[in-house]
Coordinates of C-alpha atoms in Angstrom, one line a residue:
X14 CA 49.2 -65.3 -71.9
X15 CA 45.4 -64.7 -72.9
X16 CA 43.6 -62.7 -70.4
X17 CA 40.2 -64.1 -70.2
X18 CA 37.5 -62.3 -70.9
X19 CA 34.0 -62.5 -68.9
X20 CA 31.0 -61.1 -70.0
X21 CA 29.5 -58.4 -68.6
X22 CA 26.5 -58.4 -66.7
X23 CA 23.6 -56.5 -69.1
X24 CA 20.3 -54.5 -67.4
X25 CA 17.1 -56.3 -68.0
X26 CA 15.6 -55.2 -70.8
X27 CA 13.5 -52.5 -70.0
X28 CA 10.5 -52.1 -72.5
X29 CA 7.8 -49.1 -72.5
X30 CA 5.0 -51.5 -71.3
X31 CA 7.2 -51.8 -68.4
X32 CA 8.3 -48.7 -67.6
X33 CA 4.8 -47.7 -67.7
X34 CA 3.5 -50.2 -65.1
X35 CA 6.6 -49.2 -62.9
X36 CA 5.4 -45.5 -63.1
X37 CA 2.1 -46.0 -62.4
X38 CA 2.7 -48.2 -59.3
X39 CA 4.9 -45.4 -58.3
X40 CA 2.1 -42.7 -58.8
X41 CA -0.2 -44.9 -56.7
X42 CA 1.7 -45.3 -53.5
X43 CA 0.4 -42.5 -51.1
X44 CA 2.2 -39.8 -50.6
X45 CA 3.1 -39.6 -47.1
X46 CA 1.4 -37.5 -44.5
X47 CA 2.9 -34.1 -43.6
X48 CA 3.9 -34.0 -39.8
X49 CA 0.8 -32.3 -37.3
X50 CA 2.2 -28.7 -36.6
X51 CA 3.3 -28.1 -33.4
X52 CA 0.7 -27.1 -30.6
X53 CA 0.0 -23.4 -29.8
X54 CA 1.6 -22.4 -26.5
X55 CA -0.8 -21.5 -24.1
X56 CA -1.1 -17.8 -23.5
X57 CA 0.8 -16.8 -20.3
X58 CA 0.4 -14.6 -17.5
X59 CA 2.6 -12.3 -16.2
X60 CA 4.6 -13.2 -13.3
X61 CA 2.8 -12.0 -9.8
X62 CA 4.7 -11.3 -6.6
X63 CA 3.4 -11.3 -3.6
X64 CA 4.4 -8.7 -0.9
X65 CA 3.3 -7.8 2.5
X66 CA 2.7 -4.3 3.2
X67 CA 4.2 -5.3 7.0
X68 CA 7.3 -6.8 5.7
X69 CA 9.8 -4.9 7.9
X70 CA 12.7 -6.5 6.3
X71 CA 11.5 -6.0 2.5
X72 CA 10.1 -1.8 3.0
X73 CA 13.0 -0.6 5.0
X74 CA 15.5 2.1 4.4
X75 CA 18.6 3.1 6.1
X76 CA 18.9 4.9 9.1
X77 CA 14.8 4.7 9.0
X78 CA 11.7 3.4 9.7
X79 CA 10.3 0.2 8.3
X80 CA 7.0 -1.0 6.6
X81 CA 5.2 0.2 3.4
X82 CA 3.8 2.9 4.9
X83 CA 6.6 4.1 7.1
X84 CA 8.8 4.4 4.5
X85 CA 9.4 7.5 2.2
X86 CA 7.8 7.9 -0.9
X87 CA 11.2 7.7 -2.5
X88 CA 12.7 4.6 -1.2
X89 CA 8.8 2.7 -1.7
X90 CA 8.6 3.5 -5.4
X91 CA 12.0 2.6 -5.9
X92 CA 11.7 -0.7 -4.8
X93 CA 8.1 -1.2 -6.5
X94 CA 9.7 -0.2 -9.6
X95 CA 12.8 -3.0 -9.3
X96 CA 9.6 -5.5 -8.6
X97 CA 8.1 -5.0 -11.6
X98 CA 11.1 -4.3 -13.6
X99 CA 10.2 -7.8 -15.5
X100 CA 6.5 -6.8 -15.9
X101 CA 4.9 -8.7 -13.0
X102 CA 2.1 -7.9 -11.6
X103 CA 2.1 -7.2 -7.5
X104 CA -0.3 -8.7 -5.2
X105 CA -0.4 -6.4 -1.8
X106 CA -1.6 -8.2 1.5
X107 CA -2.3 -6.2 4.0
X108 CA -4.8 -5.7 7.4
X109 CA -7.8 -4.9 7.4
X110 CA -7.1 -1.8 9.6
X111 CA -4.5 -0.9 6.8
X112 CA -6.4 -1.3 4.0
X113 CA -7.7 2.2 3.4
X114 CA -3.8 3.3 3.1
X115 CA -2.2 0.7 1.8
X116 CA -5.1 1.1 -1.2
X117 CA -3.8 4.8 -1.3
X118 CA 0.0 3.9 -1.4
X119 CA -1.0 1.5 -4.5
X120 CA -2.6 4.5 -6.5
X121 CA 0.1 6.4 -6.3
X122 CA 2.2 4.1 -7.4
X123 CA -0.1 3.1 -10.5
X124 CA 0.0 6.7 -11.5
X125 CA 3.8 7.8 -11.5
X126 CA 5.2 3.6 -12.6
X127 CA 2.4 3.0 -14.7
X128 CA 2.4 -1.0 -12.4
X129 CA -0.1 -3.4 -11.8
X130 CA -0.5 -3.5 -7.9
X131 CA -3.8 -5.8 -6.6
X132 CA -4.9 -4.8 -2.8
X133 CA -5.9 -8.1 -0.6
X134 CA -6.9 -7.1 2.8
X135 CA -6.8 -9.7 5.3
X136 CA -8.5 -10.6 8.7
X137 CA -5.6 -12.1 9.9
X138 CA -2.3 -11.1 12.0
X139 CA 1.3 -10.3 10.6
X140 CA 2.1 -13.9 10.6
X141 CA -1.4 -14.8 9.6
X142 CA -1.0 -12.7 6.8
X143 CA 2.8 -13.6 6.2
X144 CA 0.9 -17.3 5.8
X145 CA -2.0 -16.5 3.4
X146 CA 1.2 -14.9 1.1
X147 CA 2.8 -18.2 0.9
X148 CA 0.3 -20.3 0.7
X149 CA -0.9 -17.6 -2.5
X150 CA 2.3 -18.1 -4.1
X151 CA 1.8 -22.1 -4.3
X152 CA -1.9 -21.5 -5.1
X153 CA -1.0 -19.4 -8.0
X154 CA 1.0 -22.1 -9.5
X155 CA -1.6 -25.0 -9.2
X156 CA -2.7 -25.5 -12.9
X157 CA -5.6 -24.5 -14.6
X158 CA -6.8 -21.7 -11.4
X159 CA -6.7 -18.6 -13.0
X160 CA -5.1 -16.2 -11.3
X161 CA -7.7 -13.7 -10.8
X162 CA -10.1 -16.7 -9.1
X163 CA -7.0 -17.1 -6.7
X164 CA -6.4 -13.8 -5.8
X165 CA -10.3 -12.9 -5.4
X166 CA -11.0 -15.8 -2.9
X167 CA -8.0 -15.0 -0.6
X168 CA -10.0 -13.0 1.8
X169 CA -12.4 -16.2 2.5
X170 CA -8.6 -19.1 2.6
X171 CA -7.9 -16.8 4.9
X172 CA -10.4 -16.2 7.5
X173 CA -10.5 -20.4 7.3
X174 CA -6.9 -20.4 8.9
X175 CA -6.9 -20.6 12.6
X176 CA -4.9 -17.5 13.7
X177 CA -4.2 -17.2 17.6
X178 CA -1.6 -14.7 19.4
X179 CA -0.6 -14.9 23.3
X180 CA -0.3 -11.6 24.8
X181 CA 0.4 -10.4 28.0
X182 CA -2.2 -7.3 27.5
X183 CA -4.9 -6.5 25.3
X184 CA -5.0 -2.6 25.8
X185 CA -3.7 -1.9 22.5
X186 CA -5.5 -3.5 20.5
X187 CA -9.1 -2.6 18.8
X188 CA -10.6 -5.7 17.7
X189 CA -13.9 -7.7 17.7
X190 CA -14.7 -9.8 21.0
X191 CA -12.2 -7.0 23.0
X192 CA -14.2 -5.6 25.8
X193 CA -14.2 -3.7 28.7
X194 CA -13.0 -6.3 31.2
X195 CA -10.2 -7.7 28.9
X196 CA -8.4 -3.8 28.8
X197 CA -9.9 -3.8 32.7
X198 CA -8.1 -7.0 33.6
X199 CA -5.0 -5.7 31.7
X200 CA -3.9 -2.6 33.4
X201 CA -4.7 -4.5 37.5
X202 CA -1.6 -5.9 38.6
X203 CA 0.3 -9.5 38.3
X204 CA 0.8 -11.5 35.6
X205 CA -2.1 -12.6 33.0
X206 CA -2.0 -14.1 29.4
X207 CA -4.7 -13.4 27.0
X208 CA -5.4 -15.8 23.9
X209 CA -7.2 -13.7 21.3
X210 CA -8.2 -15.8 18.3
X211 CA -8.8 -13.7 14.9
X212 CA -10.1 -15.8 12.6
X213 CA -12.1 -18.2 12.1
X214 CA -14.2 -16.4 14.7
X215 CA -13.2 -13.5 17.0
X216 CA -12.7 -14.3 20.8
X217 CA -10.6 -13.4 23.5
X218 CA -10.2 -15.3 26.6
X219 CA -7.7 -15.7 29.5
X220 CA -5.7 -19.1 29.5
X221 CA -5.9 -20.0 32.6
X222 CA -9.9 -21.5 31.3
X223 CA -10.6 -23.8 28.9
X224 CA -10.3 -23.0 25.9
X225 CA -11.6 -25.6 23.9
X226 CA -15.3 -24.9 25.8
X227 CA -14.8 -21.1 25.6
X228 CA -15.7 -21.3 21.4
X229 CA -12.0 -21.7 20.5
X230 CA -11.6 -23.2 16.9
X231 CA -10.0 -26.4 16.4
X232 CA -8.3 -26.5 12.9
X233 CA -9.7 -28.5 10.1
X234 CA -8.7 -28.7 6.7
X235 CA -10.7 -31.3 5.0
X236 CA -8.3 -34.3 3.2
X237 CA -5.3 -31.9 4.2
X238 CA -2.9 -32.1 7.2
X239 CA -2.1 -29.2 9.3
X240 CA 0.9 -27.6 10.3
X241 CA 1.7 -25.3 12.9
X242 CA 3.5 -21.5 12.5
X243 CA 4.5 -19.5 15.5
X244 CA 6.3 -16.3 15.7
X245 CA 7.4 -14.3 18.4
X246 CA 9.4 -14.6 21.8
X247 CA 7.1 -17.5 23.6
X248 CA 6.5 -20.5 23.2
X249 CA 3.0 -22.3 22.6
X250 CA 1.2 -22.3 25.8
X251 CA 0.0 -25.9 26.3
X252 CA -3.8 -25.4 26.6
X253 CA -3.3 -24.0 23.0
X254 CA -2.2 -27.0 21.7
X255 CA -6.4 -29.0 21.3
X256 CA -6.5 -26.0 19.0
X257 CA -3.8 -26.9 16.6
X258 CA -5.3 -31.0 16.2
X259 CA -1.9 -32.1 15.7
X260 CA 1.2 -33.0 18.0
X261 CA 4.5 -32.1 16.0
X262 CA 6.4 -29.4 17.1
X263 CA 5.3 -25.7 15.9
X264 CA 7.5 -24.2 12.9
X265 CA 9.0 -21.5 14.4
X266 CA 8.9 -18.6 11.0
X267 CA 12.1 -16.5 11.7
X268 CA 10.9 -13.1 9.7
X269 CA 11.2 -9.8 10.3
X270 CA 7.0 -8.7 10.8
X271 CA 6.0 -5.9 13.1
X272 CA 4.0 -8.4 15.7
X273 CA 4.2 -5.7 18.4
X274 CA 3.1 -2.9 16.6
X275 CA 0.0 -4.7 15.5
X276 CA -1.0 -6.8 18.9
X277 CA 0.1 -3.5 20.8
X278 CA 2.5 -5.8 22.9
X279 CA 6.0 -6.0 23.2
X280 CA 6.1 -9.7 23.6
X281 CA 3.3 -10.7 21.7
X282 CA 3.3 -14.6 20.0
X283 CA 1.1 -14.9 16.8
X284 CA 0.2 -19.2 16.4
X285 CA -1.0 -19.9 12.9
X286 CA -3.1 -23.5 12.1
X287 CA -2.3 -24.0 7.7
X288 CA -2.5 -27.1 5.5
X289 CA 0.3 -28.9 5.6
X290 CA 0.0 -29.1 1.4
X291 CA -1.4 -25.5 0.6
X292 CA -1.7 -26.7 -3.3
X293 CA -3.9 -29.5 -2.4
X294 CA -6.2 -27.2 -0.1
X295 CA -6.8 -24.4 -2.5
X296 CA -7.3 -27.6 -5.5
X297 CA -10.1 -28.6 -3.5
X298 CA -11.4 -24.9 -2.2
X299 CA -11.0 -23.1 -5.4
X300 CA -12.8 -25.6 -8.5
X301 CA -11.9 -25.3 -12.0
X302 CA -14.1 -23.3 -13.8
X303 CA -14.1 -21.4 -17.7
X304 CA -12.3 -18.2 -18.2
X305 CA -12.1 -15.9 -20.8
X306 CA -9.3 -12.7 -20.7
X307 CA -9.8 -9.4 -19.5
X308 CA -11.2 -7.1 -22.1
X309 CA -8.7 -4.1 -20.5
X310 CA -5.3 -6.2 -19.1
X311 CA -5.9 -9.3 -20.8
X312 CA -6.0 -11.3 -17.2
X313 CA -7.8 -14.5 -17.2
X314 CA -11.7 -13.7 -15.6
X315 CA -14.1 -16.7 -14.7
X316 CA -17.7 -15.9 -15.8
X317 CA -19.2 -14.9 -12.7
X318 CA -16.0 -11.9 -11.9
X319 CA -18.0 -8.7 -11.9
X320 CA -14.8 -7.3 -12.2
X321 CA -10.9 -7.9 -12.9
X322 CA -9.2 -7.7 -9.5
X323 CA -5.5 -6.6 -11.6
X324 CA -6.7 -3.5 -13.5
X325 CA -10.5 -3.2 -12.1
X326 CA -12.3 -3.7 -15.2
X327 CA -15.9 -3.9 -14.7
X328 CA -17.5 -6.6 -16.5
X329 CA -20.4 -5.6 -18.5
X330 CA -23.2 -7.7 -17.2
X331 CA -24.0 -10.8 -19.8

């Protein structure tokens, strides 16, 4: 049987006039764009901890004492050296009163671990103090604050917090707005409470008056709430509450700070007024401003640091 044949399809002719044109139109078709490069990563920092130099439960050793500068030298630059194993930079709160040592302490430790250690000293209480450290780590982590403006303006956050303790004697302690007829009134017998207020403004009065007349400080933080902190055996004494200018129940911090060895009373209760949104407070306290990098350590300095509060660069004057 014939098989029957088809013809097979054939290519247009393709003549040079034509393969010309379809070369050119080829040619002038833009050549697509190349992809935009990937953005630069922003420089970062170092990672900072913050430590309190009254943190019994962080400087403690066995069978010993407790606090940074109760412990041995040993057993404090051992544990500063695990801190900055990772390179990150320490940021030291302590009291006023402690300040001179603590600054001492840090020294050493910058000359035998070659570390990064900033001093803050602070007007307030252990757990005054133990709140400035928490609210520094969120304020640290709010964008575009360079750490160095954060860590240089802690000092004035702080004395804006309302810091209160309840004691049953006043005797041991050497502070502003402490007279003779508070330690008087101390050692006569029967039972007295004493509410000495720290910061904003030093006072010390006896609760049985009223507070709110006597130049106590009720605590405002502008758009931000407030929360209460309270440490210590007691609770709040009710004519402390007008101070606090909220109702909810005080958030009772369990951590291990020496409150008796700094209100020189056994049974001494530290109250502590913060923003309820720490982030939000230091966004509005502490602006944005342009920085350029430390010309020693490379931290990030707003224009008007005389000097870097890390390493201690002095800025030459512009």
């Amino acid at each position: 049987m014939p098989v029957e044949s088809r013809p097979v399809p054939r290519e247009p002719h393709d003549t040079q006039p034509t393969r010309i044109l379809r070369q050119t139109a080829r040619r002038a078709q833009p050549a697509p764009a190349p992809p935009p490069p990937p953005p630069a990563p922003e420089p970062s920092e170092p990672p900072i901890r913050v430590l309190l130099a009254d943190d019994l439960n962080l400087w403690r050793e066995e069978n010993g004492p407790a606090g940074l500068l109760n412990v041995s030298s040993a057993t404090r630059l051992g544990l500063l050296e695990d801190l900055t194993s990772d390179g990150a930079r320490l940021l030291m709160l302590c009291g006023e009163s402690a300040e001179a040592a603590v600054t001492r302490e840090a020294a050493l430790a910058r000359a035998a671990l070659d570390v990064e250690i900033t001093v803050v000293a602070l007007p307030n209480g252990p757990l005054g103090q133990y709140a400035v450290a928490r609210i520094s780590e969120q304020a640290l982590a709010v964008a575009g604050r360079p750490s160095s403006l954060v860590v240089s303006v802690l000092p004035t956050l702080a004395a804006e917090l309302v810091n209160v303790a309840v004691l049953h004697s006043v005797t041991g302690l050497d502070l502003p707005g402490v007279g003779v007829g508070h330690h008087l009134a101390s050692i006569l017998p029967g039972q007295r409470q004493f509410a000495v207020q720290v910061t904003p403004r030093p006072i010390v009065r006896s609760l049985s008056k009223d507070l709110v007349s006597e130049g106590f400080t009720r605590a405002a933080f502008g758009s931000a709430e407030t929360r209460v902190l309270i440490a210590g055996p007691h609770s709040m004494p009710a004519p402390l509450q007008a101070l606090t200018g909220v109702s909810d129940v005080p958030h009772r911090v369990r951590t291990e700070l020496d409150l008796p060895g700094f209100w020189g009373d056994d049974e001494a209760t530290e109250i502590v007024a913060v923003p309820r949104d720490p982030a939000a407070w230091i966004a509005q306290r502490v602006p944005l401003q342009p920085y350029s990098p430390c010309d020693w350590c490379g931290a990030a300095l707003v224009a008007a640091a005389p000097r870097c509060v890390f390493c201690g660069y002095q800025v030459p004057s512009r």
